[in-house]
Coordinates of N, CA, C and O in Angstrom, one line a residue:
Q1 N 0.6 -1.2 0.0 CA 0.0 -0.3 0.4 C 0.6 1.4 0.0 O 2.0 1.1 0.6
V2 N 0.3 1.6 -0.9 CA 1.1 3.5 -0.5 C 0.4 4.1 -0.1 O -0.4 5.2 0.6
Q3 N 2.0 5.3 0.6 CA 0.9 5.9 2.1 C 2.8 6.8 1.1 O 4.3 6.6 0.9
L4 N 1.7 8.0 1.6 CA 2.3 9.5 1.1 C 2.3 11.0 2.8 O 1.0 10.7 3.4
V5 N 3.7 10.7 3.4 CA 2.9 11.7 4.5 C 3.7 13.3 4.8 O 5.4 13.4 4.0
E6 N 3.8 14.0 4.4 CA 3.8 15.5 4.2 C 4.3 15.7 5.8 O 3.6 15.2 7.0
S7 N 5.6 16.9 5.9 CA 5.3 17.8 6.4 C 5.9 18.5 6.7 O 6.3 19.4 5.4
G8 N 6.8 19.4 7.5 CA 7.2 21.7 7.2 C 6.6 22.4 7.1 O 7.4 23.1 6.9
G9 N 5.0 22.1 7.0 CA 4.9 23.4 7.1 C 4.1 24.1 8.4 O 5.1 23.3 9.5
G10 N 3.9 25.2 8.4 CA 4.3 26.3 9.2 C 3.6 27.6 9.2 O 3.2 27.9 8.2
L11 N 3.7 28.3 10.2 CA 3.6 30.1 10.4 C 4.7 30.4 9.6 O 5.7 30.0 10.2
V12 N 4.8 31.4 8.5 CA 5.3 32.2 8.2 C 5.4 33.4 7.9 O 4.5 33.6 7.5
Q13 N 6.4 34.3 8.1 CA 6.0 35.5 7.4 C 6.3 35.5 5.9 O 6.8 35.3 5.3
A14 N 5.9 37.6 5.5 CA 6.0 37.4 4.0 C 7.2 37.4 3.8 O 7.6 38.1 4.3
G15 N 7.9 36.6 2.6 CA 8.8 36.7 2.4 C 9.9 35.9 2.8 O 11.0 35.3 2.0
G16 N 9.7 34.7 3.7 CA 10.2 34.0 4.8 C 10.2 33.0 3.6 O 9.4 32.7 2.5
S17 N 10.9 31.6 4.2 CA 10.8 30.1 3.2 C 10.5 29.3 4.3 O 10.4 29.5 5.6
L18 N 10.6 28.0 3.7 CA 9.8 26.7 4.0 C 10.3 25.6 2.9 O 10.0 25.8 2.0
R19 N 10.6 24.1 4.0 CA 10.9 23.3 3.1 C 9.6 22.3 3.5 O 9.7 21.8 4.6
L20 N 8.9 22.1 2.3 CA 7.8 20.6 2.9 C 8.3 19.0 2.4 O 9.2 19.5 1.6
S21 N 8.0 18.3 3.2 CA 9.0 17.3 2.6 C 7.5 15.7 2.6 O 6.7 15.8 3.0
C22 N 7.7 15.7 1.0 CA 7.6 13.9 1.5 C 7.5 12.8 1.4 O 8.2 12.3 -0.1
A23 N 7.5 12.2 2.7 CA 8.0 10.2 3.0 C 7.1 9.4 2.1 O 6.2 9.7 2.5
A24 N 8.2 8.8 0.7 CA 7.3 8.1 0.2 C 7.0 6.3 0.5 O 8.7 6.0 1.0
S25 N 6.4 5.8 0.8 CA 6.8 4.3 1.2 C 5.5 3.0 0.2 O 4.4 3.9 0.1
G26 N 5.7 2.4 0.7 CA 5.2 0.7 -0.2 C 5.2 0.0 -1.3 O 4.7 -0.8 -1.6
R27 N 5.6 0.5 -2.1 CA 6.2 0.1 -3.4 C 7.9 0.8 -4.1 O 8.2 2.5 -3.4
S28 N 8.8 0.3 -5.2 CA 8.9 1.4 -6.0 C 8.5 2.4 -6.7 O 7.1 2.3 -6.9
F29 N 9.0 4.0 -6.5 CA 8.1 4.7 -7.6 C 9.1 5.4 -8.0 O 9.2 6.5 -8.8
S30 N 9.9 4.3 -9.0 CA 10.7 4.7 -10.7 C 9.5 5.1 -11.8 O 10.4 6.1 -12.0
S31 N 8.3 4.5 -11.3 CA 7.7 4.4 -12.5 C 6.6 6.1 -12.4 O 5.3 6.2 -12.8
Y32 N 7.0 7.2 -11.1 CA 6.2 7.8 -11.2 C 6.5 8.8 -11.3 O 7.6 9.2 -11.0
V33 N 5.6 10.2 -11.2 CA 5.6 11.2 -11.4 C 5.2 12.2 -9.8 O 3.7 11.9 -9.6
M34 N 5.7 12.2 -9.2 CA 5.7 13.0 -7.6 C 5.4 14.4 -8.0 O 6.2 15.6 -8.7
G35 N 3.9 15.4 -7.1 CA 3.5 16.5 -7.0 C 3.5 17.3 -6.2 O 2.8 16.8 -5.1
W36 N 3.2 18.3 -6.3 CA 2.6 19.0 -5.2 C 0.9 19.7 -5.3 O 1.1 20.4 -6.4
F37 N 0.8 19.6 -5.2 CA -0.5 20.6 -4.8 C -1.0 21.3 -3.7 O -0.5 21.3 -2.6
R38 N -1.9 22.4 -3.5 CA -3.1 23.2 -2.8 C -3.6 22.8 -2.7 O -4.3 23.8 -3.7
Q39 N -5.2 23.8 -1.3 CA -5.5 24.3 -1.5 C -6.1 25.5 -0.7 O -5.5 24.4 0.9
A40 N -6.4 26.4 -0.8 CA -7.1 27.3 -0.4 C -8.3 27.3 0.2 O -8.7 26.4 -0.2
P41 N -8.5 28.0 1.5 CA -10.2 28.1 2.3 C -11.1 28.4 0.5 O -10.9 29.6 0.3
G42 N -12.2 27.3 0.6 CA -13.4 27.8 -0.5 C -12.6 27.7 -2.0 O -12.9 28.4 -2.9
K43 N -11.4 27.3 -1.9 CA -11.4 27.2 -3.1 C -10.4 25.8 -3.5 O -10.7 24.5 -2.4
E44 N -10.7 25.5 -5.3 CA -10.4 24.3 -5.6 C -8.9 23.6 -5.7 O -7.7 25.5 -5.4
R45 N -8.4 22.8 -5.3 CA -7.8 21.5 -5.3 C -6.4 22.7 -6.5 O -6.7 22.3 -7.7
E46 N -5.4 23.1 -6.9 CA -4.9 23.9 -7.7 C -3.3 23.0 -7.6 O -2.6 22.8 -6.7
F47 N -2.4 22.4 -8.5 CA -1.2 22.5 -9.4 C -0.1 23.6 -8.5 O -0.5 24.4 -8.6
V48 N 0.5 22.5 -8.7 CA 2.2 23.5 -7.7 C 3.3 23.1 -8.1 O 3.9 24.3 -9.5
A49 N 3.9 22.3 -8.3 CA 5.0 21.8 -8.3 C 5.0 20.3 -9.3 O 4.0 19.2 -8.6
A50 N 5.1 19.7 -10.3 CA 5.5 18.2 -10.1 C 6.7 17.9 -11.0 O 8.1 18.1 -11.8
I51 N 7.8 16.4 -10.7 CA 8.7 15.9 -11.3 C 8.7 14.6 -11.1 O 8.0 13.7 -10.5
S52 N 9.0 13.8 -11.9 CA 9.6 12.6 -12.8 C 10.5 12.5 -11.5 O 11.1 12.7 -11.1
W53 N 10.5 11.2 -11.1 CA 10.9 10.3 -10.0 C 12.0 10.0 -10.8 O 13.6 10.0 -9.7
G54 N 12.0 9.8 -11.8 CA 13.3 9.0 -12.5 C 14.2 9.9 -13.6 O 15.1 9.6 -13.8
G55 N 13.9 11.2 -12.7 CA 14.8 12.2 -13.2 C 13.6 12.7 -14.5 O 12.8 12.7 -15.3
G56 N 14.2 14.0 -15.1 CA 13.4 15.0 -16.1 C 13.0 15.9 -15.6 O 14.0 16.4 -14.2
I57 N 13.1 17.3 -16.2 CA 13.0 18.9 -15.4 C 11.5 19.2 -15.3 O 10.0 17.9 -15.5
P58 N 11.3 19.7 -14.0 CA 10.6 19.6 -13.4 C 9.7 20.4 -13.9 O 9.9 21.3 -14.8
Y59 N 8.1 20.7 -14.3 CA 7.6 21.7 -13.3 C 6.5 22.5 -12.3 O 6.2 21.6 -11.8
Y60 N 6.7 23.7 -13.3 CA 5.8 24.7 -12.1 C 4.8 25.0 -12.7 O 4.2 25.7 -14.0
A61 N 3.2 25.6 -11.3 CA 2.5 26.9 -12.2 C 3.2 27.9 -11.8 O 4.4 28.4 -11.3
D62 N 2.7 29.1 -12.4 CA 2.9 30.2 -13.1 C 3.1 31.5 -11.8 O 4.2 32.1 -11.3
S63 N 2.2 31.1 -11.0 CA 2.3 31.4 -9.9 C 3.2 31.3 -8.6 O 3.7 32.4 -7.7
V64 N 4.1 30.1 -9.1 CA 5.8 30.1 -7.8 C 6.5 29.3 -8.8 O 7.2 29.6 -8.3
K65 N 7.0 30.4 -9.7 CA 7.6 30.0 -11.1 C 9.0 30.6 -9.8 O 8.2 32.0 -10.5
G66 N 10.3 30.3 -10.1 CA 11.1 31.0 -9.4 C 11.4 30.9 -7.9 O 12.1 31.9 -7.9
R67 N 9.8 30.5 -7.2 CA 10.1 30.9 -6.0 C 10.3 29.9 -5.2 O 11.0 29.4 -4.2
F68 N 9.6 28.7 -5.7 CA 9.2 27.5 -5.3 C 10.1 25.6 -5.9 O 10.9 27.0 -7.3
T69 N 11.0 26.1 -5.9 CA 11.4 23.8 -5.8 C 11.2 22.9 -5.8 O 11.5 22.7 -4.4
I70 N 10.4 22.1 -6.7 CA 10.7 20.9 -6.3 C 12.2 19.7 -6.4 O 12.8 19.9 -7.9
S71 N 12.1 18.6 -5.6 CA 13.4 17.1 -5.8 C 12.8 16.8 -5.2 O 11.8 16.8 -4.6
G72 N 13.9 15.7 -5.8 CA 14.2 14.2 -5.3 C 14.7 13.2 -4.5 O 15.6 13.9 -5.5
D73 N 14.6 12.3 -3.3 CA 15.7 12.2 -2.9 C 15.6 10.9 -2.8 O 15.1 9.9 -2.2
N74 N 16.3 9.5 -3.9 CA 15.7 8.7 -4.9 C 15.9 7.9 -2.8 O 15.5 7.1 -2.5
A75 N 17.3 8.1 -3.0 CA 17.7 7.3 -1.5 C 16.9 7.3 -0.2 O 16.7 6.0 0.6
K76 N 16.1 8.3 -0.9 CA 15.3 7.8 0.9 C 13.8 7.9 0.6 O 13.3 8.2 1.3
N77 N 13.2 8.3 -0.7 CA 12.5 8.0 -1.7 C 11.7 9.6 -0.5 O 10.2 9.3 -0.6
T78 N 12.2 10.4 -0.9 CA 10.9 11.8 0.0 C 11.9 13.0 -1.2 O 12.4 13.1 -2.1
V79 N 10.7 13.1 -1.2 CA 10.5 14.2 -2.5 C 10.4 16.1 -1.9 O 9.6 15.7 -0.6
Y80 N 10.6 17.2 -1.7 CA 10.6 18.2 -1.6 C 10.0 19.8 -2.3 O 10.5 19.1 -3.5
L81 N 10.1 20.0 -2.0 CA 9.2 21.8 -1.8 C 10.2 22.6 -1.5 O 9.9 22.6 -0.2
Q82 N 10.5 23.4 -2.0 CA 11.3 24.6 -1.1 C 11.1 25.5 -1.6 O 10.7 26.3 -2.6
M83 N 9.8 26.4 -0.6 CA 9.1 27.8 -0.7 C 10.5 29.1 -0.4 O 10.2 28.7 0.9
N84 N 10.6 29.5 -1.3 CA 11.0 30.6 -0.6 C 10.5 32.9 -1.2 O 9.1 32.3 -2.6
G85 N 10.8 33.5 -0.2 CA 10.1 34.0 -0.9 C 8.3 34.0 -0.9 O 7.9 35.2 -1.7
L86 N 8.1 33.7 0.3 CA 6.4 33.2 0.8 C 5.6 34.6 0.5 O 6.4 35.5 1.3
K87 N 4.5 34.6 -0.1 CA 3.5 35.6 -0.1 C 2.0 35.3 0.6 O 1.9 34.4 0.9
P88 N 1.5 36.2 1.9 CA -0.2 35.5 2.0 C -0.4 34.6 0.9 O -1.4 34.1 2.2
E89 N -0.9 34.9 -0.4 CA -1.6 34.0 -1.2 C -0.8 32.5 -1.2 O -1.7 32.1 -2.2
D90 N -0.3 32.5 -0.7 CA 0.6 31.0 -0.6 C -0.1 30.2 -0.1 O 0.0 29.0 0.2
T91 N -0.8 30.5 1.4 CA -0.9 30.4 2.8 C -2.4 29.4 1.5 O -3.4 29.6 1.2
A92 N -1.9 27.8 2.2 CA -2.7 26.9 1.7 C -2.5 25.4 2.1 O -1.5 25.5 3.2
V93 N -3.5 24.9 2.0 CA -2.8 22.8 3.0 C -2.8 22.3 1.9 O -2.6 22.9 0.2
Y94 N -1.2 22.5 1.6 CA -0.7 21.8 0.6 C -0.5 20.0 0.5 O -0.2 18.8 1.4
Y95 N -0.4 19.4 -0.9 CA -0.5 17.7 -0.8 C 0.7 17.2 -1.6 O 0.5 18.1 -2.3
C96 N 0.9 16.4 -1.6 CA 2.0 15.9 -1.9 C 1.0 14.7 -2.7 O 0.5 13.9 -2.5
A97 N 1.3 14.0 -3.9 CA 0.7 13.1 -4.8 C 0.8 12.6 -5.3 O 3.3 13.1 -6.1
A98 N 1.1 11.5 -6.6 CA 1.9 9.8 -6.5 C 0.9 9.7 -8.2 O 0.0 9.8 -7.7
D99 N 1.2 10.5 -9.5 CA 0.5 9.7 -10.6 C 1.1 8.2 -10.7 O 2.8 8.4 -11.4
R100 N 0.7 7.2 -11.2 CA 2.1 6.0 -12.0 C 1.5 6.0 -12.6 O 0.4 5.8 -13.6
Q101 N 2.4 5.9 -13.7 CA 3.0 6.1 -15.4 C 4.1 6.5 -15.5 O 5.6 7.2 -14.2
P102 N 4.8 5.0 -16.8 CA 5.8 4.7 -17.1 C 6.2 6.7 -17.6 O 7.3 5.6 -18.6
Y103 N 5.9 7.3 -18.3 CA 5.8 8.0 -19.3 C 7.0 9.6 -18.9 O 6.8 10.1 -19.8
R104 N 6.4 9.6 -17.9 CA 7.8 10.5 -17.3 C 6.5 12.0 -18.2 O 7.1 12.4 -18.0
V105 N 5.6 11.5 -17.8 CA 4.3 13.2 -19.0 C 3.6 13.4 -17.1 O 3.1 13.0 -16.2
I106 N 3.6 14.5 -17.0 CA 3.4 15.2 -16.0 C 2.2 16.8 -16.1 O 1.8 16.8 -17.0
H107 N 1.9 16.3 -15.2 CA 0.3 16.3 -15.3 C -0.3 17.3 -14.1 O 0.5 17.2 -13.3
T108 N -0.8 18.1 -14.7 CA -1.6 19.4 -14.0 C -2.8 19.5 -13.4 O -2.7 19.6 -12.3
S109 N -3.4 18.0 -13.8 CA -4.8 18.0 -13.3 C -4.8 17.1 -11.9 O -3.7 15.4 -12.2
R110 N -5.7 17.3 -11.2 CA -5.3 15.9 -10.0 C -6.2 14.8 -10.1 O -5.6 13.9 -9.3
R111 N -7.1 15.0 -11.2 CA -7.5 13.8 -11.3 C -6.5 12.7 -12.0 O -6.8 11.4 -12.3
E112 N -5.3 13.3 -12.0 CA -4.3 12.0 -13.0 C -3.6 11.5 -12.3 O -2.9 10.5 -12.2
Y113 N -3.6 11.7 -10.6 CA -2.6 11.3 -9.6 C -3.5 10.2 -8.5 O -4.7 10.2 -8.4
D114 N -2.6 9.2 -8.3 CA -3.5 8.0 -7.7 C -3.7 7.8 -6.7 O -4.3 7.3 -5.4
Y115 N -2.5 8.7 -5.5 CA -1.9 8.8 -4.3 C -2.1 9.8 -4.1 O -1.4 10.9 -4.8
W116 N -2.5 10.4 -2.8 CA -2.6 11.6 -2.6 C -1.6 11.8 -0.2 O -2.5 10.5 0.0
G117 N -1.4 12.7 -0.1 CA -1.0 12.0 1.6 C -2.1 13.5 2.0 O -3.2 14.1 1.6
Q118 N -1.6 13.1 3.0 CA -3.0 14.0 4.4 C -2.6 15.5 4.1 O -3.9 16.4 4.5
G119 N -1.9 15.6 3.4 CA -2.2 16.9 3.5 C -0.9 18.4 4.8 O -0.6 18.0 5.8
T120 N -0.6 19.2 4.2 CA 0.3 20.2 5.7 C -0.2 21.4 5.6 O 0.2 21.6 4.6
Q121 N 0.2 22.7 6.8 CA -0.6 23.8 6.5 C 0.3 24.7 6.1 O 1.8 25.0 7.0
V122 N 0.4 25.2 5.1 CA 1.0 26.6 5.1 C 0.5 27.7 5.3 O -0.9 28.2 4.8
T123 N 0.9 28.8 6.4 CA 0.0 29.8 6.1 C 1.6 31.2 6.3 O 2.4 30.5 6.9
V124 N 0.9 31.6 5.6 CA 1.9 32.8 5.2 C 1.3 34.6 6.1 O 0.7 34.9 5.7
S125 N 2.0 35.0 7.1 CA 1.5 36.3 7.5 C 1.7 37.2 6.7 O 3.3 37.5 5.9
S126 N 1.6 38.5 6.5 CA 1.8 39.8 5.6 C 1.9 40.4 7.3 O 2.9 40.4 7.7

């Protein structure tokens, strides 16, 4: 059974940084694309960033490009989201997700992802 566990959320002032972690377990993730999504109160869950576990160019939502960086540590089965220059509009619950497919195609639709973590809250104060 696949499990994704996020950590690293918290409260930070605008302009600050946080690093989210997603620990994956349950199987080999070499054929997966790993993504981060976020959901603010009253809004739809939206794509943030994704990367193919086996390597490849990461992809970012325009709203976070240049501020957030997604990366993975194969040895630890962990995916990270480094968030710099945080803004109040980044406040949301952040979810890690895994898309099981061998083609390394990055999808931005949440419907393409097969497994989800429980989420971690990120709050950015102004």
